[in-house]
Amino acid sequence: QVQLVESGGGLVQAGGSLRLSCAASGRVVSINNMGWYCQAPGKQRELVAVISSGGSTNYADSVKGRFTITRDNAKNTMYLQMNSLRPEDTAVYYCNAHIRTGIRPLWDDYWGQGTQVTVSS
């Protein structure tokens, strides 16, 4: 019914930048909060940044001042601009969205397939 597709990951040197995108498609009526999470090998998935439908944002302390989360509600798309990347940012990045797909005011949780970000030192 609904798909979240991430793109933009890759290999970059420390200090470089990447821009991740997450596009929602399918039976999307409306999207509430959207967010980016990351999971490094051997670690739990953790929050990177979230953005509300109105544009309010919150960031993990480790990325404040370096990453910027934005969204385009008309395109059902979310972005993560990642600057000043560090080797410890290396992880699989997942997008998450709370999406309403029907007439009833109910939102379900959806996840993308993940995109690898690797930062070399």
PDB file of C-alpha atoms in Angstrom:
ATOM      1  CA  GLN A   1       0.000   0.000   0.000  1.00  0.00           C
ATOM      2  CA  VAL A   2       2.698   2.487   1.029  1.00  0.00           C
ATOM      3  CA  GLN A   3       6.382   2.511   0.201  1.00  0.00           C
ATOM      4  CA  LEU A   4       9.194   4.636   1.588  1.00  0.00           C
ATOM      5  CA  VAL A   5      12.185   4.722  -0.718  1.00  0.00           C
ATOM      6  CA  GLU A   6      15.488   6.185   0.429  1.00  0.00           C
ATOM      7  CA  SER A   7      18.285   7.370  -1.801  1.00  0.00           C
ATOM      8  CA  GLY A   8      21.484   9.375  -1.581  1.00  0.00           C
ATOM      9  CA  GLY A   9      23.723   7.187   0.543  1.00  0.00           C
ATOM     10  CA  GLY A  10      27.274   6.353  -0.403  1.00  0.00           C
ATOM     11  CA  LEU A  11      30.931   6.601   0.458  1.00  0.00           C
ATOM     12  CA  VAL A  12      32.412   9.966   1.423  1.00  0.00           C
ATOM     13  CA  GLN A  13      35.559  11.194   3.106  1.00  0.00           C
ATOM     14  CA  ALA A  14      35.485  12.721   6.549  1.00  0.00           C
ATOM     15  CA  GLY A  15      34.421  16.344   6.350  1.00  0.00           C
ATOM     16  CA  GLY A  16      32.341  15.723   3.264  1.00  0.00           C
ATOM     17  CA  SER A  17      28.603  15.969   2.678  1.00  0.00           C
ATOM     18  CA  LEU A  18      25.733  13.771   1.568  1.00  0.00           C
ATOM     19  CA  ARG A  19      22.042  14.420   1.038  1.00  0.00           C
ATOM     20  CA  LEU A  20      19.575  11.651   1.747  1.00  0.00           C
ATOM     21  CA  SER A  21      16.052  11.599   0.346  1.00  0.00           C
ATOM     22  CA  CYS A  22      13.008   9.603   1.392  1.00  0.00           C
ATOM     23  CA  ALA A  23       9.942   9.535  -0.835  1.00  0.00           C
ATOM     24  CA  ALA A  24       6.589   8.117   0.196  1.00  0.00           C
ATOM     25  CA  SER A  25       4.358   6.627  -2.472  1.00  0.00           C
ATOM     26  CA  GLY A  26       1.162   4.618  -2.666  1.00  0.00           C
ATOM     27  CA  ARG A  27      -2.033   5.211  -0.693  1.00  0.00           C
ATOM     28  CA  VAL A  28      -0.793   8.270   1.161  1.00  0.00           C
ATOM     29  CA  VAL A  29      -3.585  10.474   2.491  1.00  0.00           C
ATOM     30  CA  SER A  30      -1.446  12.487   4.884  1.00  0.00           C
ATOM     31  CA  ILE A  31       1.866  12.217   6.720  1.00  0.00           C
ATOM     32  CA  ASN A  32       2.395  13.248  10.310  1.00  0.00           C
ATOM     33  CA  ASN A  33       5.895  13.038  11.776  1.00  0.00           C
ATOM     34  CA  MET A  34       8.821  11.880   9.647  1.00  0.00           C
ATOM     35  CA  GLY A  35      12.263  10.950  10.840  1.00  0.00           C
ATOM     36  CA  TRP A  36      15.677   9.545  10.092  1.00  0.00           C
ATOM     37  CA  TYR A  37      17.250   6.762  12.144  1.00  0.00           C
ATOM     38  CA  CYS A  38      20.630   5.103  11.857  1.00  0.00           C
ATOM     39  CA  GLN A  39      21.984   1.703  12.806  1.00  0.00           C
ATOM     40  CA  ALA A  40      25.680   0.961  12.959  1.00  0.00           C
ATOM     41  CA  PRO A  41      27.002  -2.618  13.013  1.00  0.00           C
ATOM     42  CA  GLY A  42      26.422  -4.223  16.389  1.00  0.00           C
ATOM     43  CA  LYS A  43      24.382  -1.299  17.670  1.00  0.00           C
ATOM     44  CA  GLN A  44      20.715  -0.548  18.121  1.00  0.00           C
ATOM     45  CA  ARG A  45      18.819   1.675  15.736  1.00  0.00           C
ATOM     46  CA  GLU A  46      18.796   5.222  17.045  1.00  0.00           C
ATOM     47  CA  LEU A  47      17.121   8.484  16.223  1.00  0.00           C
ATOM     48  CA  VAL A  48      18.997  11.017  14.107  1.00  0.00           C
ATOM     49  CA  ALA A  49      16.352  13.678  13.466  1.00  0.00           C
ATOM     50  CA  VAL A  50      12.599  14.123  13.282  1.00  0.00           C
ATOM     51  CA  ILE A  51      10.356  16.695  11.631  1.00  0.00           C
ATOM     52  CA  SER A  52       6.675  17.343  12.182  1.00  0.00           C
ATOM     53  CA  SER A  53       4.141  18.070   9.478  1.00  0.00           C
ATOM     54  CA  GLY A  54       4.436  21.722  10.457  1.00  0.00           C
ATOM     55  CA  GLY A  55       8.215  21.746  10.160  1.00  0.00           C
ATOM     56  CA  SER A  56       9.279  21.539  13.809  1.00  0.00           C
ATOM     57  CA  THR A  57      12.530  19.624  14.154  1.00  0.00           C
ATOM     58  CA  ASN A  58      14.544  17.740  16.752  1.00  0.00           C
ATOM     59  CA  TYR A  59      18.041  16.325  16.436  1.00  0.00           C
ATOM     60  CA  ALA A  60      20.266  13.890  18.230  1.00  0.00           C
ATOM     61  CA  ASP A  61      22.982  15.777  20.097  1.00  0.00           C
ATOM     62  CA  SER A  62      25.655  14.108  17.987  1.00  0.00           C
ATOM     63  CA  VAL A  63      24.389  15.683  14.749  1.00  0.00           C
ATOM     64  CA  LYS A  64      23.226  19.114  15.905  1.00  0.00           C
ATOM     65  CA  GLY A  65      24.811  21.827  13.814  1.00  0.00           C
ATOM     66  CA  ARG A  66      25.919  19.346  11.130  1.00  0.00           C
ATOM     67  CA  PHE A  67      22.716  17.711   9.842  1.00  0.00           C
ATOM     68  CA  THR A  68      19.531  19.409   8.638  1.00  0.00           C
ATOM     69  CA  ILE A  69      16.206  17.657   8.192  1.00  0.00           C
ATOM     70  CA  THR A  70      13.595  19.126   5.849  1.00  0.00           C
ATOM     71  CA  ARG A  71      10.482  17.954   4.051  1.00  0.00           C
ATOM     72  CA  ASP A  72       8.404  18.827   1.020  1.00  0.00           C
ATOM     73  CA  ASN A  73       4.808  18.030   1.921  1.00  0.00           C
ATOM     74  CA  ALA A  74       3.603  18.501  -1.653  1.00  0.00           C
ATOM     75  CA  LYS A  75       5.994  15.760  -2.789  1.00  0.00           C
ATOM     76  CA  ASN A  76       5.651  13.534   0.315  1.00  0.00           C
ATOM     77  CA  THR A  77       9.424  13.652   0.525  1.00  0.00           C
ATOM     78  CA  MET A  78      11.869  14.172   3.352  1.00  0.00           C
ATOM     79  CA  TYR A  79      15.544  15.073   3.173  1.00  0.00           C
ATOM     80  CA  LEU A  80      18.593  14.884   5.397  1.00  0.00           C
ATOM     81  CA  GLN A  81      21.467  17.190   4.533  1.00  0.00           C
ATOM     82  CA  MET A  82      24.569  15.757   6.197  1.00  0.00           C
ATOM     83  CA  ASN A  83      27.588  18.052   6.445  1.00  0.00           C
ATOM     84  CA  SER A  84      30.944  17.727   8.197  1.00  0.00           C
ATOM     85  CA  LEU A  85      30.576  13.972   8.176  1.00  0.00           C
ATOM     86  CA  ARG A  86      32.634  11.908  10.589  1.00  0.00           C
ATOM     87  CA  PRO A  87      33.655   8.240  10.501  1.00  0.00           C
ATOM     88  CA  GLU A  88      31.342   7.611  13.463  1.00  0.00           C
ATOM     89  CA  ASP A  89      28.383   8.649  11.273  1.00  0.00           C
ATOM     90  CA  THR A  90      28.893   5.432   9.302  1.00  0.00           C
ATOM     91  CA  ALA A  91      25.667   3.436   9.476  1.00  0.00           C
ATOM     92  CA  VAL A  92      22.605   2.332   7.573  1.00  0.00           C
ATOM     93  CA  TYR A  93      20.135   5.221   7.573  1.00  0.00           C
ATOM     94  CA  TYR A  94      16.414   4.476   7.632  1.00  0.00           C
ATOM     95  CA  CYS A  95      13.519   6.817   7.075  1.00  0.00           C
ATOM     96  CA  ASN A  96      10.362   6.517   9.120  1.00  0.00           C
ATOM     97  CA  ALA A  97       6.971   8.108   8.644  1.00  0.00           C
ATOM     98  CA  HIS A  98       3.584   8.092  10.331  1.00  0.00           C
ATOM     99  CA  ILE A  99       1.156   7.852   7.429  1.00  0.00           C
ATOM    100  CA  ARG A 100      -2.608   7.937   7.112  1.00  0.00           C
ATOM    101  CA  THR A 101      -3.820   5.758   4.273  1.00  0.00           C
ATOM    102  CA  GLY A 102      -7.599   5.748   4.690  1.00  0.00           C
ATOM    103  CA  ILE A 103     -10.692   7.733   5.546  1.00  0.00           C
ATOM    104  CA  ARG A 104     -10.382   7.134   9.287  1.00  0.00           C
ATOM    105  CA  PRO A 105      -7.950   9.397  11.185  1.00  0.00           C
ATOM    106  CA  LEU A 106      -5.488   6.568  11.901  1.00  0.00           C
ATOM    107  CA  TRP A 107      -1.748   6.726  11.265  1.00  0.00           C
ATOM    108  CA  ASP A 108       0.521   3.705  10.836  1.00  0.00           C
ATOM    109  CA  ASP A 109       4.286   3.474  11.136  1.00  0.00           C
ATOM    110  CA  TYR A 110       6.263   2.826   7.946  1.00  0.00           C
ATOM    111  CA  TRP A 111       9.995   2.245   7.373  1.00  0.00           C
ATOM    112  CA  GLY A 112      12.217   2.478   4.335  1.00  0.00           C
ATOM    113  CA  GLN A 113      14.656  -0.242   3.325  1.00  0.00           C
ATOM    114  CA  GLY A 114      17.700   1.720   4.461  1.00  0.00           C
ATOM    115  CA  THR A 115      20.615   3.334   2.680  1.00  0.00           C
ATOM    116  CA  GLN A 116      24.264   2.836   3.590  1.00  0.00           C
ATOM    117  CA  VAL A 117      26.376   5.832   4.550  1.00  0.00           C
ATOM    118  CA  THR A 118      30.098   5.191   4.896  1.00  0.00           C
ATOM    119  CA  VAL A 119      32.511   7.906   6.012  1.00  0.00           C
ATOM    120  CA  SER A 120      36.190   7.175   5.574  1.00  0.00           C
ATOM    121  CA  SER A 121      38.865   8.773   7.726  1.00  0.00           C
TER     122      SER A 121
END
